[in-house]
mmCIF file of C-alpha atoms in Angstrom:
data_model
loop_
_atom_site.group_PDB
_atom_site.id
_atom_site.type_symbol
_atom_site.label_atom_id
_atom_site.label_comp_id
_atom_site.label_asym_id
_atom_site.label_seq_id
_atom_site.Cartn_x
_atom_site.Cartn_y
_atom_site.Cartn_z
ATOM 1 C CA MET A 19 -85.596 45.729 2.337
ATOM 2 C CA ASN A 20 -85.756 47.451 -0.904
ATOM 3 C CA SER A 21 -88.804 46.980 -3.226
ATOM 4 C CA ARG A 22 -88.386 44.995 -6.402
ATOM 5 C CA GLN A 23 -88.640 48.442 -8.386
ATOM 6 C CA ASP A 24 -85.733 49.906 -6.227
ATOM 7 C CA GLN A 25 -83.796 46.656 -6.880
ATOM 8 C CA LEU A 26 -84.187 46.837 -10.493
ATOM 9 C CA LYS A 27 -83.347 50.573 -10.298
ATOM 10 C CA ALA A 28 -80.106 49.810 -8.719
ATOM 11 C CA LEU A 29 -79.214 47.002 -11.174
ATOM 12 C CA ASP A 30 -79.805 49.689 -13.942
ATOM 13 C CA ARG A 31 -77.602 51.989 -12.251
ATOM 14 C CA LEU A 32 -74.716 49.612 -11.965
ATOM 15 C CA LEU A 33 -75.162 48.937 -15.633
ATOM 16 C CA THR A 34 -75.044 52.603 -16.545
ATOM 17 C CA ILE A 35 -71.802 53.058 -14.271
ATOM 18 C CA MET A 36 -70.189 50.021 -16.214
ATOM 19 C CA ASP A 37 -70.880 51.457 -19.541
ATOM 20 C CA GLU A 38 -69.313 54.630 -18.441
ATOM 21 C CA LEU A 39 -66.338 53.045 -16.917
ATOM 22 C CA ARG A 40 -65.826 50.960 -19.918
ATOM 23 C CA GLU A 41 -65.929 54.202 -22.183
ATOM 24 C CA GLN A 42 -63.970 56.601 -20.012
ATOM 25 C CA CYS A 43 -61.479 54.880 -17.634
ATOM 26 C CA PRO A 44 -58.258 53.743 -19.231
ATOM 27 C CA TRP A 45 -57.998 50.817 -16.579
ATOM 28 C CA ASP A 46 -61.479 49.477 -17.241
ATOM 29 C CA ARG A 47 -61.016 49.885 -20.834
ATOM 30 C CA LYS A 48 -58.085 47.740 -21.001
ATOM 31 C CA GLN A 49 -59.587 44.758 -19.240
ATOM 32 C CA THR A 50 -60.339 41.423 -20.993
ATOM 33 C CA LEU A 51 -62.126 38.205 -19.867
ATOM 34 C CA GLU A 52 -58.587 36.625 -19.325
ATOM 35 C CA SER A 53 -57.183 39.756 -17.287
ATOM 36 C CA LEU A 54 -60.310 39.864 -15.046
ATOM 37 C CA ARG A 55 -60.220 36.035 -14.225
ATOM 38 C CA HIS A 56 -57.647 35.980 -11.280
ATOM 39 C CA LEU A 57 -59.323 39.109 -9.802
ATOM 40 C CA THR A 58 -62.735 37.240 -9.754
ATOM 41 C CA ILE A 59 -61.052 34.167 -8.060
ATOM 42 C CA GLU A 60 -59.581 36.549 -5.419
ATOM 43 C CA GLU A 61 -62.843 38.228 -4.900
ATOM 44 C CA THR A 62 -64.623 34.781 -4.489
ATOM 45 C CA TYR A 63 -62.159 33.777 -1.677
ATOM 46 C CA GLU A 64 -62.633 37.239 0.028
ATOM 47 C CA LEU A 65 -66.430 36.503 0.006
ATOM 48 C CA GLY A 66 -65.515 33.110 1.518
ATOM 49 C CA ASP A 67 -63.496 34.726 4.265
ATOM 50 C CA ALA A 68 -66.530 37.049 5.039
ATOM 51 C CA ILE A 69 -68.967 34.167 5.190
ATOM 52 C CA LEU A 70 -66.482 32.079 7.554
ATOM 53 C CA ASP A 71 -66.147 35.304 9.848
ATOM 54 C CA ASN A 72 -70.055 35.719 9.753
ATOM 55 C CA ASP A 73 -69.481 39.234 8.664
ATOM 56 C CA LEU A 74 -72.647 40.405 7.106
ATOM 57 C CA GLU A 75 -71.529 43.848 6.239
ATOM 58 C CA GLY A 76 -68.412 42.316 4.537
ATOM 59 C CA ILE A 77 -70.303 39.740 2.715
ATOM 60 C CA ARG A 78 -72.633 42.648 1.430
ATOM 61 C CA GLY A 79 -69.403 44.570 0.238
ATOM 62 C CA GLU A 80 -67.745 41.213 -1.372
ATOM 63 C CA LEU A 81 -71.150 40.332 -3.392
ATOM 64 C CA GLY A 82 -70.976 43.776 -4.634
ATOM 65 C CA ASP A 83 -67.612 43.253 -5.938
ATOM 66 C CA LEU A 84 -68.529 39.845 -7.517
ATOM 67 C CA LEU A 85 -71.654 41.430 -9.105
ATOM 68 C CA LEU A 86 -69.593 44.069 -10.635
ATOM 69 C CA HIS A 87 -67.275 41.293 -12.044
ATOM 70 C CA ILE A 88 -70.373 39.759 -13.672
ATOM 71 C CA PHE A 89 -71.463 43.012 -15.234
ATOM 72 C CA PHE A 90 -68.061 43.385 -16.414
ATOM 73 C CA TYR A 91 -67.877 40.036 -18.085
ATOM 74 C CA SER A 92 -71.322 40.719 -19.678
ATOM 75 C CA LYS A 93 -70.190 44.114 -21.048
ATOM 76 C CA ILE A 94 -67.214 42.546 -22.648
ATOM 77 C CA GLY A 95 -69.386 39.801 -24.059
ATOM 78 C CA SER A 96 -71.810 42.374 -25.485
ATOM 79 C CA GLU A 97 -68.901 44.145 -27.250
ATOM 80 C CA LYS A 98 -67.906 40.800 -28.694
ATOM 81 C CA LYS A 99 -71.522 40.611 -29.945
ATOM 82 C CA ALA A 100 -71.571 37.091 -27.996
ATOM 83 C CA PHE A 101 -73.812 37.835 -25.139
ATOM 84 C CA ASP A 102 -75.070 40.558 -22.623
ATOM 85 C CA ILE A 103 -76.327 40.673 -19.104
ATOM 86 C CA ALA A 104 -79.985 39.681 -20.221
ATOM 87 C CA ASP A 105 -78.577 36.486 -22.031
ATOM 88 C CA VAL A 106 -76.743 35.841 -18.847
ATOM 89 C CA ALA A 107 -79.983 36.311 -16.578
ATOM 90 C CA HIS A 108 -82.240 34.638 -18.836
ATOM 91 C CA GLY A 109 -79.807 31.537 -19.436
ATOM 92 C CA ILE A 110 -79.704 30.886 -15.649
ATOM 93 C CA SER A 111 -83.429 31.261 -15.412
ATOM 94 C CA GLU A 112 -84.105 28.794 -18.064
ATOM 95 C CA LYS A 113 -81.825 26.442 -16.405
ATOM 96 C CA LEU A 114 -83.338 26.764 -13.167
ATOM 97 C CA ILE A 115 -86.857 26.186 -14.430
ATOM 98 C CA SER A 116 -85.939 23.128 -16.582
ATOM 99 C CA ARG A 117 -83.829 21.761 -13.704
ATOM 100 C CA HIS A 118 -86.729 22.212 -11.112
ATOM 101 C CA PRO A 119 -89.409 20.123 -12.555
ATOM 102 C CA HIS A 120 -90.784 19.579 -8.997
ATOM 103 C CA ILE A 121 -91.587 23.370 -9.084
ATOM 104 C CA TYR A 122 -92.242 24.233 -12.615
ATOM 105 C CA GLY A 123 -93.705 20.803 -13.781
ATOM 106 C CA ASP A 124 -95.296 17.727 -12.677
ATOM 107 C CA VAL A 125 -92.418 15.886 -10.895
ATOM 108 C CA THR A 126 -92.817 14.748 -7.307
ATOM 109 C CA VAL A 127 -89.884 14.683 -5.137
ATOM 110 C CA ALA A 128 -89.600 13.233 -1.423
ATOM 111 C CA ASP A 129 -86.634 15.252 -0.033
ATOM 112 C CA GLU A 130 -83.387 17.209 -0.741
ATOM 113 C CA GLU A 131 -81.542 14.234 -1.747
ATOM 114 C CA GLU A 132 -83.990 13.249 -4.646
ATOM 115 C CA VAL A 133 -83.744 16.804 -5.796
ATOM 116 C CA LYS A 134 -80.014 16.495 -6.320
ATOM 117 C CA GLN A 135 -80.227 13.142 -7.968
ATOM 118 C CA ASN A 136 -82.794 14.485 -10.527
ATOM 119 C CA TRP A 137 -80.527 17.579 -11.123
ATOM 120 C CA GLU A 138 -77.788 15.244 -12.136
ATOM 121 C CA LYS A 139 -79.889 13.171 -14.391
ATOM 122 C CA LEU A 140 -81.326 16.275 -16.079
ATOM 123 C CA LYS A 141 -77.841 17.441 -16.687
ATOM 124 C CA LEU A 142 -76.903 14.252 -18.505
ATOM 125 C CA LYS A 143 -80.150 14.437 -20.669
ATOM 126 C CA GLU A 144 -79.128 17.824 -21.670
ATOM 127 C CA GLY A 145 -76.083 16.509 -23.438
ATOM 128 C CA LYS A 146 -73.547 15.973 -20.836
ATOM 129 C CA LYS A 147 -71.337 12.725 -21.296
ATOM 130 C CA SER A 148 -70.376 12.521 -17.670
ATOM 131 C CA VAL A 149 -71.655 13.844 -14.472
ATOM 132 C CA LEU A 150 -67.977 14.903 -13.698
ATOM 133 C CA GLU A 151 -67.982 17.282 -16.627
ATOM 134 C CA GLY A 152 -69.334 20.104 -14.250
ATOM 135 C CA VAL A 153 -66.295 19.912 -11.909
ATOM 136 C CA PRO A 154 -63.838 22.369 -12.926
ATOM 137 C CA LYS A 155 -60.276 21.296 -13.560
ATOM 138 C CA SER A 156 -58.619 24.174 -11.742
ATOM 139 C CA LEU A 157 -60.492 23.821 -8.534
ATOM 140 C CA PRO A 158 -58.179 23.374 -5.452
ATOM 141 C CA ALA A 159 -57.767 19.632 -4.826
ATOM 142 C CA MET A 160 -59.910 19.414 -1.591
ATOM 143 C CA VAL A 161 -62.742 21.264 -3.316
ATOM 144 C CA LYS A 162 -62.492 19.302 -6.427
ATOM 145 C CA ALA A 163 -62.691 15.774 -4.283
ATOM 146 C CA ASN A 164 -65.731 17.143 -2.529
ATOM 147 C CA ARG A 165 -67.452 18.147 -5.642
ATOM 148 C CA ILE A 166 -66.454 14.885 -7.381
ATOM 149 C CA GLN A 167 -67.965 12.738 -4.482
ATOM 150 C CA ASP A 168 -71.073 14.899 -4.493
ATOM 151 C CA LYS A 169 -71.488 14.431 -8.195
ATOM 152 C CA VAL A 170 -71.250 11.068 -8.154
ATOM 153 C CA ALA A 171 -73.489 10.645 -5.368
ATOM 154 C CA GLY A 172 -76.080 12.301 -7.198
ATOM 155 C CA VAL A 173 -76.489 9.208 -9.756
ATOM 156 C CA GLY A 174 -76.319 6.698 -6.602
ATOM 157 C CA PHE A 175 -72.623 5.724 -6.768
ATOM 158 C CA ASP A 176 -72.186 6.438 -2.975
ATOM 159 C CA TRP A 177 -72.013 4.588 0.619
ATOM 160 C CA GLU A 178 -75.274 3.961 2.366
ATOM 161 C CA GLU A 179 -74.366 4.880 5.850
ATOM 162 C CA PRO A 180 -71.597 7.080 7.653
ATOM 163 C CA HIS A 181 -70.014 4.163 9.480
ATOM 164 C CA GLN A 182 -69.130 2.379 6.149
ATOM 165 C CA VAL A 183 -67.185 5.457 5.026
ATOM 166 C CA PHE A 184 -65.637 5.608 8.303
ATOM 167 C CA GLU A 185 -64.534 1.947 8.112
ATOM 168 C CA LYS A 186 -62.969 2.750 4.750
ATOM 169 C CA LEU A 187 -61.093 5.763 6.202
ATOM 170 C CA GLN A 188 -59.702 3.320 8.870
ATOM 171 C CA GLU A 189 -58.732 0.972 6.098
ATOM 172 C CA GLU A 190 -56.852 3.796 4.177
ATOM 173 C CA LEU A 191 -54.981 4.912 7.380
ATOM 174 C CA SER A 192 -53.853 1.444 7.744
ATOM 175 C CA GLU A 193 -52.518 1.091 4.112
ATOM 176 C CA PHE A 194 -51.018 4.476 4.499
ATOM 177 C CA GLN A 195 -49.076 3.538 7.827
ATOM 178 C CA HIS A 196 -47.985 0.381 5.944
ATOM 179 C CA GLU A 197 -46.303 2.340 3.237
ATOM 180 C CA VAL A 198 -44.885 4.752 5.873
ATOM 181 C CA ASN A 199 -43.288 1.805 7.412
ATOM 182 C CA LYS A 200 -41.870 0.545 4.209
ATOM 183 C CA GLY A 201 -40.455 3.937 3.339
ATOM 184 C CA ASP A 202 -41.728 3.991 -0.082
ATOM 185 C CA LYS A 203 -42.211 7.875 -0.637
ATOM 186 C CA SER A 204 -44.241 7.421 -4.000
ATOM 187 C CA ALA A 205 -46.430 4.923 -2.393
ATOM 188 C CA MET A 206 -46.811 7.067 0.741
ATOM 189 C CA GLU A 207 -47.896 9.778 -1.155
ATOM 190 C CA ALA A 208 -50.645 7.687 -2.989
ATOM 191 C CA GLU A 209 -51.850 6.289 0.136
ATOM 192 C CA PHE A 210 -52.005 9.682 2.107
ATOM 193 C CA GLY A 211 -54.031 10.963 -1.040
ATOM 194 C CA ASP A 212 -56.636 8.037 -0.566
ATOM 195 C CA VAL A 213 -56.715 8.795 3.248
ATOM 196 C CA LEU A 214 -57.544 12.516 2.464
ATOM 197 C CA PHE A 215 -60.163 11.483 -0.009
ATOM 198 C CA SER A 216 -61.864 9.123 2.418
ATOM 199 C CA MET A 217 -61.725 12.095 5.073
ATOM 200 C CA ILE A 218 -63.441 14.500 2.862
ATOM 201 C CA ASN A 219 -66.016 11.751 1.909
ATOM 202 C CA TYR A 220 -66.631 11.137 5.494
ATOM 203 C CA ALA A 221 -67.006 14.715 6.034
ATOM 204 C CA ARG A 222 -69.655 15.012 3.242
ATOM 205 C CA PHE A 223 -71.651 12.118 5.057
ATOM 206 C CA LEU A 224 -71.495 14.174 8.255
ATOM 207 C CA LYS A 225 -72.641 17.240 6.324
ATOM 208 C CA ILE A 226 -69.422 18.996 7.106
ATOM 209 C CA ASP A 227 -67.683 21.265 4.305
ATOM 210 C CA PRO A 228 -64.005 20.088 4.472
ATOM 211 C CA GLU A 229 -62.909 23.288 3.008
ATOM 212 C CA SER A 230 -64.657 25.585 5.432
ATOM 213 C CA ALA A 231 -63.643 23.220 8.435
ATOM 214 C CA LEU A 232 -59.776 23.416 7.554
ATOM 215 C CA GLU A 233 -60.067 27.293 6.886
ATOM 216 C CA ARG A 234 -61.615 27.713 10.406
ATOM 217 C CA THR A 235 -58.850 25.850 11.740
ATOM 218 C CA ASN A 236 -56.425 27.735 9.915
ATOM 219 C CA LYS A 237 -57.837 30.847 11.219
ATOM 220 C CA LYS A 238 -57.817 29.295 14.692
ATOM 221 C CA PHE A 239 -54.280 28.159 14.759
ATOM 222 C CA SER A 240 -53.129 31.589 13.367
ATOM 223 C CA LYS A 241 -54.810 33.644 16.111
ATOM 224 C CA ARG A 242 -53.425 31.239 18.625
ATOM 225 C CA PHE A 243 -49.729 31.501 17.120
ATOM 226 C CA GLN A 244 -50.053 35.336 16.858
ATOM 227 C CA PHE A 245 -50.806 35.385 20.686
ATOM 228 C CA LEU A 246 -47.887 33.284 21.364
ATOM 229 C CA GLU A 247 -45.513 35.722 19.411
ATOM 230 C CA LYS A 248 -47.198 38.796 21.294
ATOM 231 C CA GLU A 249 -46.476 37.040 24.667
ATOM 232 C CA ALA A 250 -42.848 36.096 23.687
ATOM 233 C CA ALA A 251 -42.430 39.811 22.583
ATOM 234 C CA ALA A 252 -43.868 41.163 25.915
ATOM 235 C CA GLN A 253 -41.046 38.966 27.602
ATOM 236 C CA LYS A 254 -38.624 40.495 25.414
ATOM 237 C CA ARG A 255 -37.815 37.224 23.919
ATOM 238 C CA SER A 256 -37.734 35.626 20.525
ATOM 239 C CA LEU A 257 -39.441 32.212 19.835
ATOM 240 C CA SER A 258 -36.271 30.570 18.930
ATOM 241 C CA GLU A 259 -34.898 31.306 22.384
ATOM 242 C CA MET A 260 -37.646 29.569 24.111
ATOM 243 C CA SER A 261 -38.062 25.772 24.763
ATOM 244 C CA LEU A 262 -41.078 24.044 23.377
ATOM 245 C CA GLU A 263 -42.362 23.563 27.050
ATOM 246 C CA GLU A 264 -42.480 27.358 27.339
ATOM 247 C CA MET A 265 -44.246 27.713 24.088
ATOM 248 C CA ASP A 266 -46.772 25.220 25.120
ATOM 249 C CA GLN A 267 -47.537 26.908 28.304
ATOM 250 C CA ILE A 268 -48.519 30.137 26.313
ATOM 251 C CA TRP A 269 -50.232 27.987 23.568
ATOM 252 C CA GLU A 270 -52.416 26.546 26.274
ATOM 253 C CA GLN A 271 -53.330 30.006 27.651
ATOM 254 C CA ALA A 272 -54.074 31.114 23.962
ATOM 255 C CA LYS A 273 -56.575 28.185 23.712
ATOM 256 C CA LYS A 274 -58.308 29.356 26.921
ATOM 257 C CA ASP A 275 -58.662 32.961 25.684
ATOM 258 C CA ALA A 276 -59.729 32.066 22.306
#
């Protein structure tokens, strides 16, 4: 691995390149905080894909893309006389120090859970009116539900045991089925939301990231369905010409080969 001196030299090189691109490249010069936003979100999802695939080389590359965006935002901030990369780095450093009194102070913690609880309490002391203020409104619903549950658990609003959450899930499933039987679409949607929220909560208790779990299933399903498509093409048939039983046979083969 690189030495600290080499690491700082690499960051300094990227800062210089960012300055040059901002001055000389028409595309880079045109970018704003707003125009970069959707690109940053896209890069974050690409990093997530690389992590799920355990693609270390891909992770390295995607981290570089995100680092470029951080430097880009900081460069624009400096042009606006609002902040620069040093302000960004100092800001997060100060936050980490203040929120880790068990490392940089005299606070004693027993375990990871106590660290998380202290983190949320410290945020409230810093002026936050609600522990939910740190949950971005634009997060996808599943990710947002997970973060909401994690946040409120940090201040003690949580179930005590996993079986309690599972019982709640079964209760929500029963209520959902009741509304399905009645055929009330609005009530069905509301109860289905409760089922999903309870499923996400149960996953959290089992230390499972629901977003990652679902995306792994998406990838698995896509791989198997593409196998099905290739086998149908090899037989010179379209899927619409095949019976469900025939497709199921190939699907089972795909599961074995996966």
